[in-house]
Amino acid sequence: MPPNDKFAPIRKGLLEFLILKIVATGKVYVADILGRLSDTEFATQEGTLYPLLSKMRRDGLLDYEWQESDVGPPRKYYALTPRGRGQLAELTDYWKRLNATIAQLGR
Amino acid sequence: MQRVISINLNGNAYQIDEAGCDALRDYLDEADRALAGNPDRREIVADLEQAIADKCQAFLGPHKSVVTADEVAQIIKEMGPIETPAGAAGEDEAGSRDPDQSQTVTWDDWRYCPYGPYASKSLFTDSASFWRLATTEALRAGDTANTS
């Protein structure tokens, strides 16, 4: 089933949160992130991801280092900064509280 | 007979059908416009060019040296439109290139001319706006589920 366009703003807003979660699993490069998201309703394209990663790096949430690749040019591998880890913890906590609020109001 | 044009994508040379080259130029020009005012514009465009180069490479082989217009169309579709996140622009002056670095530019200089005021495509101007909308949408979804 195609993702419901009505919820597109929510998916868009959550993308940064999900990227923080993916990058928190270890050093990843863009293809890893796209691959992890591709089978979900958060499937994303390079045209969205590169500007967002750039903003997140400028916000101090993540950083990258170049690593040589056996199959092509060097790649940027991203990792969370301490600030990024703090932001992820904060968002995770807020998300739990939000879910609890929604569940409570729906009773 | 198709005309073939050699282009330079982030330091890699590729041969592309003329129509494909035009489409690619339009895409990268649009990227430049969307990123006007973004202090990381050149780096993001280089990343995009590298991603396009990787995708071009996948279409080439020992007996195929030209990327066709159809293949370029597929690449552009896979790349998707350039979406600028909220708060990503306005920190430098659009078109404020360092002329000393002109040798590193891979497309025509006019790509880097200012294109007018930056217009964000994002629905959110800050994270608080997002969370307000997210909460509202979630509550609406809950209401719909409760009433149906």
PDB file of C-alpha atoms in Angstrom:
ATOM      1  CA  MET A   1       0.000   0.000   0.000  1.00  0.00           C
ATOM      2  CA  PRO A   2       1.496   3.372  -0.940  1.00  0.00           C
ATOM      3  CA  PRO A   3       2.184   5.693   1.990  1.00  0.00           C
ATOM      4  CA  ASN A   4      -0.763   7.977   2.712  1.00  0.00           C
ATOM      5  CA  ASP A   5       0.010  11.488   1.465  1.00  0.00           C
ATOM      6  CA  LYS A   6      -2.005  12.898   4.345  1.00  0.00           C
ATOM      7  CA  PHE A   7       0.773  11.796   6.673  1.00  0.00           C
ATOM      8  CA  ALA A   8       3.620  13.014   4.465  1.00  0.00           C
ATOM      9  CA  PRO A   9       4.382  15.986   6.757  1.00  0.00           C
ATOM     10  CA  ILE A  10       4.727  13.645   9.727  1.00  0.00           C
ATOM     11  CA  ARG A  11       7.022  11.291   7.826  1.00  0.00           C
ATOM     12  CA  LYS A  12       9.072  14.242   6.651  1.00  0.00           C
ATOM     13  CA  GLY A  13       9.415  15.601  10.159  1.00  0.00           C
ATOM     14  CA  LEU A  14      10.382  12.225  11.564  1.00  0.00           C
ATOM     15  CA  LEU A  15      13.120  11.620   8.998  1.00  0.00           C
ATOM     16  CA  GLU A  16      15.796  13.390  11.032  1.00  0.00           C
ATOM     17  CA  PHE A  17      14.865  11.287  14.057  1.00  0.00           C
ATOM     18  CA  LEU A  18      15.160   8.077  12.012  1.00  0.00           C
ATOM     19  CA  ILE A  19      18.484   9.105  10.524  1.00  0.00           C
ATOM     20  CA  LEU A  20      19.807   9.707  14.027  1.00  0.00           C
ATOM     21  CA  LYS A  21      18.661   6.192  14.945  1.00  0.00           C
ATOM     22  CA  ILE A  22      20.303   4.614  11.895  1.00  0.00           C
ATOM     23  CA  VAL A  23      23.564   6.496  12.289  1.00  0.00           C
ATOM     24  CA  ALA A  24      23.597   5.546  15.980  1.00  0.00           C
ATOM     25  CA  THR A  25      24.065   1.903  14.952  1.00  0.00           C
ATOM     26  CA  GLY A  26      27.592   2.596  13.700  1.00  0.00           C
ATOM     27  CA  LYS A  27      29.450   4.332  10.918  1.00  0.00           C
ATOM     28  CA  VAL A  28      27.234   4.350   7.868  1.00  0.00           C
ATOM     29  CA  TYR A  29      27.358   5.878   4.420  1.00  0.00           C
ATOM     30  CA  VAL A  30      24.511   7.231   2.363  1.00  0.00           C
ATOM     31  CA  ALA A  31      23.719   3.957   0.577  1.00  0.00           C
ATOM     32  CA  ASP A  32      23.360   2.270   4.001  1.00  0.00           C
ATOM     33  CA  ILE A  33      20.867   4.897   5.132  1.00  0.00           C
ATOM     34  CA  LEU A  34      18.888   4.729   1.884  1.00  0.00           C
ATOM     35  CA  GLY A  35      18.891   0.936   2.079  1.00  0.00           C
ATOM     36  CA  ARG A  36      17.651   0.855   5.671  1.00  0.00           C
ATOM     37  CA  LEU A  37      14.817   3.219   4.803  1.00  0.00           C
ATOM     38  CA  SER A  38      13.959   1.760   1.404  1.00  0.00           C
ATOM     39  CA  ASP A  39      11.637  -0.982   2.625  1.00  0.00           C
ATOM     40  CA  THR A  40       9.788   1.274   5.015  1.00  0.00           C
ATOM     41  CA  GLU A  41       7.233   4.006   4.506  1.00  0.00           C
ATOM     42  CA  PHE A  42      10.125   6.430   5.090  1.00  0.00           C
ATOM     43  CA  ALA A  43      11.829   5.482   1.800  1.00  0.00           C
ATOM     44  CA  THR A  44      13.965   8.451   0.799  1.00  0.00           C
ATOM     45  CA  GLN A  45      15.974   9.629  -2.182  1.00  0.00           C
ATOM     46  CA  GLU A  46      19.368  11.269  -2.499  1.00  0.00           C
ATOM     47  CA  GLY A  47      17.761  14.609  -3.360  1.00  0.00           C
ATOM     48  CA  THR A  48      16.243  14.701   0.113  1.00  0.00           C
ATOM     49  CA  LEU A  49      18.938  12.936   2.074  1.00  0.00           C
ATOM     50  CA  TYR A  50      22.056  14.893   1.118  1.00  0.00           C
ATOM     51  CA  PRO A  51      20.689  18.334   2.081  1.00  0.00           C
ATOM     52  CA  LEU A  52      19.331  16.900   5.336  1.00  0.00           C
ATOM     53  CA  LEU A  53      22.625  15.213   6.258  1.00  0.00           C
ATOM     54  CA  SER A  54      24.398  18.459   5.489  1.00  0.00           C
ATOM     55  CA  LYS A  55      22.072  20.394   7.809  1.00  0.00           C
ATOM     56  CA  MET A  56      22.435  17.805  10.563  1.00  0.00           C
ATOM     57  CA  ARG A  57      26.210  18.024  10.294  1.00  0.00           C
ATOM     58  CA  ARG A  58      26.062  21.793  10.470  1.00  0.00           C
ATOM     59  CA  ASP A  59      23.808  21.510  13.511  1.00  0.00           C
ATOM     60  CA  GLY A  60      26.527  19.422  15.144  1.00  0.00           C
ATOM     61  CA  LEU A  61      24.412  16.247  15.328  1.00  0.00           C
ATOM     62  CA  LEU A  62      26.669  14.110  13.168  1.00  0.00           C
ATOM     63  CA  ASP A  63      29.961  14.231  11.384  1.00  0.00           C
ATOM     64  CA  TYR A  64      31.654  12.235   8.660  1.00  0.00           C
ATOM     65  CA  GLU A  65      35.028  10.940   7.665  1.00  0.00           C
ATOM     66  CA  TRP A  66      36.279   9.815   4.288  1.00  0.00           C
ATOM     67  CA  GLN A  67      37.081   6.148   3.863  1.00  0.00           C
ATOM     68  CA  GLU A  68      38.535   4.437   0.826  1.00  0.00           C
ATOM     69  CA  SER A  69      36.263   2.050  -1.046  1.00  0.00           C
ATOM     70  CA  ASP A  70      37.246  -1.106  -2.932  1.00  0.00           C
ATOM     71  CA  VAL A  71      34.616  -0.495  -5.595  1.00  0.00           C
ATOM     72  CA  GLY A  72      34.802   3.213  -6.326  1.00  0.00           C
ATOM     73  CA  PRO A  73      35.770   6.623  -5.015  1.00  0.00           C
ATOM     74  CA  PRO A  74      36.185   7.300  -1.265  1.00  0.00           C
ATOM     75  CA  ARG A  75      32.941   7.460   0.675  1.00  0.00           C
ATOM     76  CA  LYS A  76      31.717   9.650   3.488  1.00  0.00           C
ATOM     77  CA  TYR A  77      30.969   7.588   6.578  1.00  0.00           C
ATOM     78  CA  TYR A  78      28.693   9.301   9.074  1.00  0.00           C
ATOM     79  CA  ALA A  79      28.708   8.939  12.858  1.00  0.00           C
ATOM     80  CA  LEU A  80      26.812  10.662  15.649  1.00  0.00           C
ATOM     81  CA  THR A  81      28.460  13.378  17.687  1.00  0.00           C
ATOM     82  CA  PRO A  82      27.839  13.639  21.446  1.00  0.00           C
ATOM     83  CA  ARG A  83      25.268  16.311  20.645  1.00  0.00           C
ATOM     84  CA  GLY A  84      23.594  13.955  18.156  1.00  0.00           C
ATOM     85  CA  ARG A  85      23.424  11.202  20.776  1.00  0.00           C
ATOM     86  CA  GLY A  86      21.844  13.679  23.194  1.00  0.00           C
ATOM     87  CA  GLN A  87      19.326  14.753  20.584  1.00  0.00           C
ATOM     88  CA  LEU A  88      18.460  11.124  19.831  1.00  0.00           C
ATOM     89  CA  ALA A  89      17.890  10.364  23.517  1.00  0.00           C
ATOM     90  CA  GLU A  90      15.732  13.464  23.861  1.00  0.00           C
ATOM     91  CA  LEU A  91      13.653  12.629  20.789  1.00  0.00           C
ATOM     92  CA  THR A  92      13.253   8.995  21.825  1.00  0.00           C
ATOM     93  CA  ASP A  93      12.005  10.055  25.234  1.00  0.00           C
ATOM     94  CA  TYR A  94       9.644  12.625  23.730  1.00  0.00           C
ATOM     95  CA  TRP A  95       8.315  10.098  21.236  1.00  0.00           C
ATOM     96  CA  LYS A  96       7.491   7.673  24.054  1.00  0.00           C
ATOM     97  CA  ARG A  97       5.669  10.396  25.967  1.00  0.00           C
ATOM     98  CA  LEU A  98       3.787  11.398  22.818  1.00  0.00           C
ATOM     99  CA  ASN A  99       2.696   7.808  22.223  1.00  0.00           C
ATOM    100  CA  ALA A 100       1.576   7.471  25.818  1.00  0.00           C
ATOM    101  CA  THR A 101      -0.451  10.679  25.544  1.00  0.00           C
ATOM    102  CA  ILE A 102      -2.114   9.514  22.335  1.00  0.00           C
ATOM    103  CA  ALA A 103      -2.894   6.102  23.807  1.00  0.00           C
ATOM    104  CA  GLN A 104      -4.360   7.703  26.917  1.00  0.00           C
ATOM    105  CA  LEU A 105      -6.546  10.146  24.954  1.00  0.00           C
ATOM    106  CA  GLY A 106      -7.820   7.337  22.743  1.00  0.00           C
ATOM    107  CA  ARG A 107      -9.256   5.299  25.612  1.00  0.00           C
TER     108      ARG A 107
ATOM    109  CA  MET B   1      22.546   9.148 -35.049  1.00  0.00           C
ATOM    110  CA  GLN B   2      22.709  10.657 -31.582  1.00  0.00           C
ATOM    111  CA  ARG B   3      25.145  13.339 -30.512  1.00  0.00           C
ATOM    112  CA  VAL B   4      27.177  12.337 -27.466  1.00  0.00           C
ATOM    113  CA  ILE B   5      28.539  14.829 -24.962  1.00  0.00           C
ATOM    114  CA  SER B   6      31.356  14.265 -22.495  1.00  0.00           C
ATOM    115  CA  ILE B   7      30.649  15.659 -19.060  1.00  0.00           C
ATOM    116  CA  ASN B   8      32.547  15.870 -15.810  1.00  0.00           C
ATOM    117  CA  LEU B   9      30.664  14.704 -12.729  1.00  0.00           C
ATOM    118  CA  ASN B  10      32.607  15.398  -9.564  1.00  0.00           C
ATOM    119  CA  GLY B  11      35.867  14.622 -11.319  1.00  0.00           C
ATOM    120  CA  ASN B  12      34.642  11.643 -13.352  1.00  0.00           C
ATOM    121  CA  ALA B  13      34.193  11.861 -17.140  1.00  0.00           C
ATOM    122  CA  TYR B  14      31.095  10.322 -18.688  1.00  0.00           C
ATOM    123  CA  GLN B  15      29.657  10.224 -22.181  1.00  0.00           C
ATOM    124  CA  ILE B  16      25.955  10.953 -22.308  1.00  0.00           C
ATOM    125  CA  ASP B  17      23.378  11.364 -25.086  1.00  0.00           C
ATOM    126  CA  GLU B  18      22.738  15.020 -25.797  1.00  0.00           C
ATOM    127  CA  ALA B  19      19.133  14.833 -24.569  1.00  0.00           C
ATOM    128  CA  GLY B  20      20.282  13.081 -21.417  1.00  0.00           C
ATOM    129  CA  CYS B  21      22.913  15.738 -20.874  1.00  0.00           C
ATOM    130  CA  ASP B  22      20.274  18.469 -21.142  1.00  0.00           C
ATOM    131  CA  ALA B  23      18.084  16.682 -18.607  1.00  0.00           C
ATOM    132  CA  LEU B  24      21.004  16.233 -16.244  1.00  0.00           C
ATOM    133  CA  ARG B  25      21.978  19.879 -16.588  1.00  0.00           C
ATOM    134  CA  ASP B  26      18.391  20.919 -15.805  1.00  0.00           C
ATOM    135  CA  TYR B  27      18.369  18.686 -12.718  1.00  0.00           C
ATOM    136  CA  LEU B  28      21.643  20.068 -11.387  1.00  0.00           C
ATOM    137  CA  ASP B  29      20.579  23.631 -12.180  1.00  0.00           C
ATOM    138  CA  GLU B  30      17.406  23.032 -10.202  1.00  0.00           C
ATOM    139  CA  ALA B  31      19.515  21.634  -7.368  1.00  0.00           C
ATOM    140  CA  ASP B  32      21.584  24.790  -7.424  1.00  0.00           C
ATOM    141  CA  ARG B  33      18.490  26.967  -7.302  1.00  0.00           C
ATOM    142  CA  ALA B  34      16.950  24.943  -4.466  1.00  0.00           C
ATOM    143  CA  LEU B  35      20.192  25.192  -2.492  1.00  0.00           C
ATOM    144  CA  ALA B  36      20.782  28.892  -3.102  1.00  0.00           C
ATOM    145  CA  GLY B  37      21.781  30.416   0.221  1.00  0.00           C
ATOM    146  CA  ASN B  38      22.796  27.071   1.689  1.00  0.00           C
ATOM    147  CA  PRO B  39      26.375  27.391   2.967  1.00  0.00           C
ATOM    148  CA  ASP B  40      27.037  23.756   1.998  1.00  0.00           C
ATOM    149  CA  ARG B  41      25.653  24.149  -1.503  1.00  0.00           C
ATOM    150  CA  ARG B  42      28.837  23.222  -3.322  1.00  0.00           C
ATOM    151  CA  GLU B  43      29.438  20.190  -1.131  1.00  0.00           C
ATOM    152  CA  ILE B  44      25.855  18.967  -1.531  1.00  0.00           C
ATOM    153  CA  VAL B  45      25.983  19.427  -5.303  1.00  0.00           C
ATOM    154  CA  ALA B  46      29.278  17.500  -5.354  1.00  0.00           C
ATOM    155  CA  ASP B  47      27.606  14.705  -3.367  1.00  0.00           C
ATOM    156  CA  LEU B  48      24.710  14.692  -5.809  1.00  0.00           C
ATOM    157  CA  GLU B  49      27.087  14.611  -8.770  1.00  0.00           C
ATOM    158  CA  GLN B  50      28.955  11.687  -7.234  1.00  0.00           C
ATOM    159  CA  ALA B  51      25.699   9.809  -6.656  1.00  0.00           C
ATOM    160  CA  ILE B  52      24.725  10.447 -10.283  1.00  0.00           C
ATOM    161  CA  ALA B  53      28.192   9.321 -11.403  1.00  0.00           C
ATOM    162  CA  ASP B  54      27.806   6.062  -9.446  1.00  0.00           C
ATOM    163  CA  LYS B  55      24.436   5.466 -11.084  1.00  0.00           C
ATOM    164  CA  CYS B  56      25.866   6.243 -14.545  1.00  0.00           C
ATOM    165  CA  GLN B  57      28.647   3.754 -13.906  1.00  0.00           C
ATOM    166  CA  ALA B  58      26.084   1.030 -13.270  1.00  0.00           C
ATOM    167  CA  PHE B  59      24.816   1.452 -16.841  1.00  0.00           C
ATOM    168  CA  LEU B  60      28.260   1.165 -18.435  1.00  0.00           C
ATOM    169  CA  GLY B  61      30.307  -1.893 -19.300  1.00  0.00           C
ATOM    170  CA  PRO B  62      32.997  -3.211 -21.611  1.00  0.00           C
ATOM    171  CA  HIS B  63      30.729  -2.865 -24.655  1.00  0.00           C
ATOM    172  CA  LYS B  64      28.694   0.141 -23.589  1.00  0.00           C
ATOM    173  CA  SER B  65      30.344   3.509 -23.110  1.00  0.00           C
ATOM    174  CA  VAL B  66      27.426   5.936 -23.416  1.00  0.00           C
ATOM    175  CA  VAL B  67      24.632   6.638 -20.948  1.00  0.00           C
ATOM    176  CA  THR B  68      21.364   7.073 -22.854  1.00  0.00           C
ATOM    177  CA  ALA B  69      18.690   9.701 -22.300  1.00  0.00           C
ATOM    178  CA  ASP B  70      16.306   7.047 -20.961  1.00  0.00           C
ATOM    179  CA  GLU B  71      18.911   5.918 -18.461  1.00  0.00           C
ATOM    180  CA  VAL B  72      19.510   9.505 -17.391  1.00  0.00           C
ATOM    181  CA  ALA B  73      15.755   9.914 -16.894  1.00  0.00           C
ATOM    182  CA  GLN B  74      15.777   6.839 -14.668  1.00  0.00           C
ATOM    183  CA  ILE B  75      18.742   8.190 -12.695  1.00  0.00           C
ATOM    184  CA  ILE B  76      17.016  11.539 -12.153  1.00  0.00           C
ATOM    185  CA  LYS B  77      13.864   9.754 -11.016  1.00  0.00           C
ATOM    186  CA  GLU B  78      15.885   7.720  -8.522  1.00  0.00           C
ATOM    187  CA  MET B  79      17.658  10.825  -7.215  1.00  0.00           C
ATOM    188  CA  GLY B  80      14.373  12.617  -6.562  1.00  0.00           C
ATOM    189  CA  PRO B  81      13.766  16.340  -6.250  1.00  0.00           C
ATOM    190  CA  ILE B  82      16.036  18.444  -4.082  1.00  0.00           C
ATOM    191  CA  GLU B  83      14.282  19.070  -0.787  1.00  0.00           C
ATOM    192  CA  THR B  84      15.833  21.586   1.523  1.00  0.00           C
ATOM    193  CA  PRO B  85      15.237  21.035   5.243  1.00  0.00           C
ATOM    194  CA  ALA B  86      14.013  23.920   7.378  1.00  0.00           C
ATOM    195  CA  GLY B  87      16.769  26.172   8.628  1.00  0.00           C
ATOM    196  CA  ALA B  88      19.232  24.987   6.001  1.00  0.00           C
ATOM    197  CA  ALA B  89      19.567  28.263   4.137  1.00  0.00           C
ATOM    198  CA  GLY B  90      20.333  31.907   4.518  1.00  0.00           C
ATOM    199  CA  GLU B  91      23.695  31.603   6.187  1.00  0.00           C
ATOM    200  CA  ASP B  92      25.775  32.780   3.263  1.00  0.00           C
ATOM    201  CA  GLU B  93      25.287  35.054   0.330  1.00  0.00           C
ATOM    202  CA  ALA B  94      23.922  33.330  -2.729  1.00  0.00           C
ATOM    203  CA  GLY B  95      26.432  33.442  -5.530  1.00  0.00           C
ATOM    204  CA  SER B  96      29.334  34.398  -3.265  1.00  0.00           C
ATOM    205  CA  ARG B  97      31.806  32.036  -4.894  1.00  0.00           C
ATOM    206  CA  ASP B  98      35.468  32.259  -4.336  1.00  0.00           C
ATOM    207  CA  PRO B  99      36.823  33.047  -7.803  1.00  0.00           C
ATOM    208  CA  ASP B 100      40.070  31.319  -6.866  1.00  0.00           C
ATOM    209  CA  GLN B 101      38.197  28.018  -6.732  1.00  0.00           C
ATOM    210  CA  SER B 102      36.667  28.326 -10.198  1.00  0.00           C
ATOM    211  CA  GLN B 103      38.830  25.460 -11.480  1.00  0.00           C
ATOM    212  CA  THR B 104      36.962  23.028  -9.266  1.00  0.00           C
ATOM    213  CA  VAL B 105      33.590  23.848 -10.817  1.00  0.00           C
ATOM    214  CA  THR B 106      32.325  21.044 -13.002  1.00  0.00           C
ATOM    215  CA  TRP B 107      29.513  22.854 -14.830  1.00  0.00           C
ATOM    216  CA  ASP B 108      29.207  26.253 -16.447  1.00  0.00           C
ATOM    217  CA  ASP B 109      29.891  29.231 -14.244  1.00  0.00           C
ATOM    218  CA  TRP B 110      26.401  30.567 -14.711  1.00  0.00           C
ATOM    219  CA  ARG B 111      25.106  27.722 -12.580  1.00  0.00           C
ATOM    220  CA  TYR B 112      26.486  29.567  -9.604  1.00  0.00           C
ATOM    221  CA  CYS B 113      24.850  32.892 -10.320  1.00  0.00           C
ATOM    222  CA  PRO B 114      22.310  34.065  -7.734  1.00  0.00           C
ATOM    223  CA  TYR B 115      18.762  33.046  -8.573  1.00  0.00           C
ATOM    224  CA  GLY B 116      16.837  35.336  -6.304  1.00  0.00           C
ATOM    225  CA  PRO B 117      15.630  34.851  -2.784  1.00  0.00           C
ATOM    226  CA  TYR B 118      15.780  31.395  -1.293  1.00  0.00           C
ATOM    227  CA  ALA B 119      12.390  29.754  -0.923  1.00  0.00           C
ATOM    228  CA  SER B 120      12.245  26.784   1.379  1.00  0.00           C
ATOM    229  CA  LYS B 121      10.059  23.891   0.270  1.00  0.00           C
ATOM    230  CA  SER B 122       9.806  22.620   3.795  1.00  0.00           C
ATOM    231  CA  LEU B 123       6.513  22.725   5.638  1.00  0.00           C
ATOM    232  CA  PHE B 124       8.282  23.394   8.911  1.00  0.00           C
ATOM    233  CA  THR B 125      10.243  26.419   9.902  1.00  0.00           C
ATOM    234  CA  ASP B 126      11.459  24.850  13.133  1.00  0.00           C
ATOM    235  CA  SER B 127      11.154  21.630  15.107  1.00  0.00           C
ATOM    236  CA  ALA B 128       8.372  23.056  17.293  1.00  0.00           C
ATOM    237  CA  SER B 129       6.220  23.545  14.189  1.00  0.00           C
ATOM    238  CA  PHE B 130       6.735  19.927  13.277  1.00  0.00           C
ATOM    239  CA  TRP B 131       5.830  18.578  16.684  1.00  0.00           C
ATOM    240  CA  ARG B 132       2.705  20.749  16.824  1.00  0.00           C
ATOM    241  CA  LEU B 133       1.555  19.355  13.488  1.00  0.00           C
ATOM    242  CA  ALA B 134       2.600  15.798  14.355  1.00  0.00           C
ATOM    243  CA  THR B 135       0.576  15.945  17.562  1.00  0.00           C
ATOM    244  CA  THR B 136      -2.442  17.410  15.789  1.00  0.00           C
ATOM    245  CA  GLU B 137      -2.317  14.769  13.043  1.00  0.00           C
ATOM    246  CA  ALA B 138      -1.951  11.964  15.560  1.00  0.00           C
ATOM    247  CA  LEU B 139      -4.918  13.229  17.580  1.00  0.00           C
ATOM    248  CA  ARG B 140      -6.965  13.572  14.394  1.00  0.00           C
ATOM    249  CA  ALA B 141      -6.098   9.998  13.449  1.00  0.00           C
ATOM    250  CA  GLY B 142      -7.192   8.885  16.927  1.00  0.00           C
ATOM    251  CA  ASP B 143     -10.489  10.785  16.557  1.00  0.00           C
ATOM    252  CA  THR B 144     -11.124   9.201  13.156  1.00  0.00           C
ATOM    253  CA  ALA B 145     -10.446   5.724  14.544  1.00  0.00           C
ATOM    254  CA  ASN B 146     -12.735   6.359  17.511  1.00  0.00           C
ATOM    255  CA  THR B 147     -15.637   7.650  15.451  1.00  0.00           C
ATOM    256  CA  SER B 148     -15.507   5.037  12.690  1.00  0.00           C
TER     257      SER B 148
END
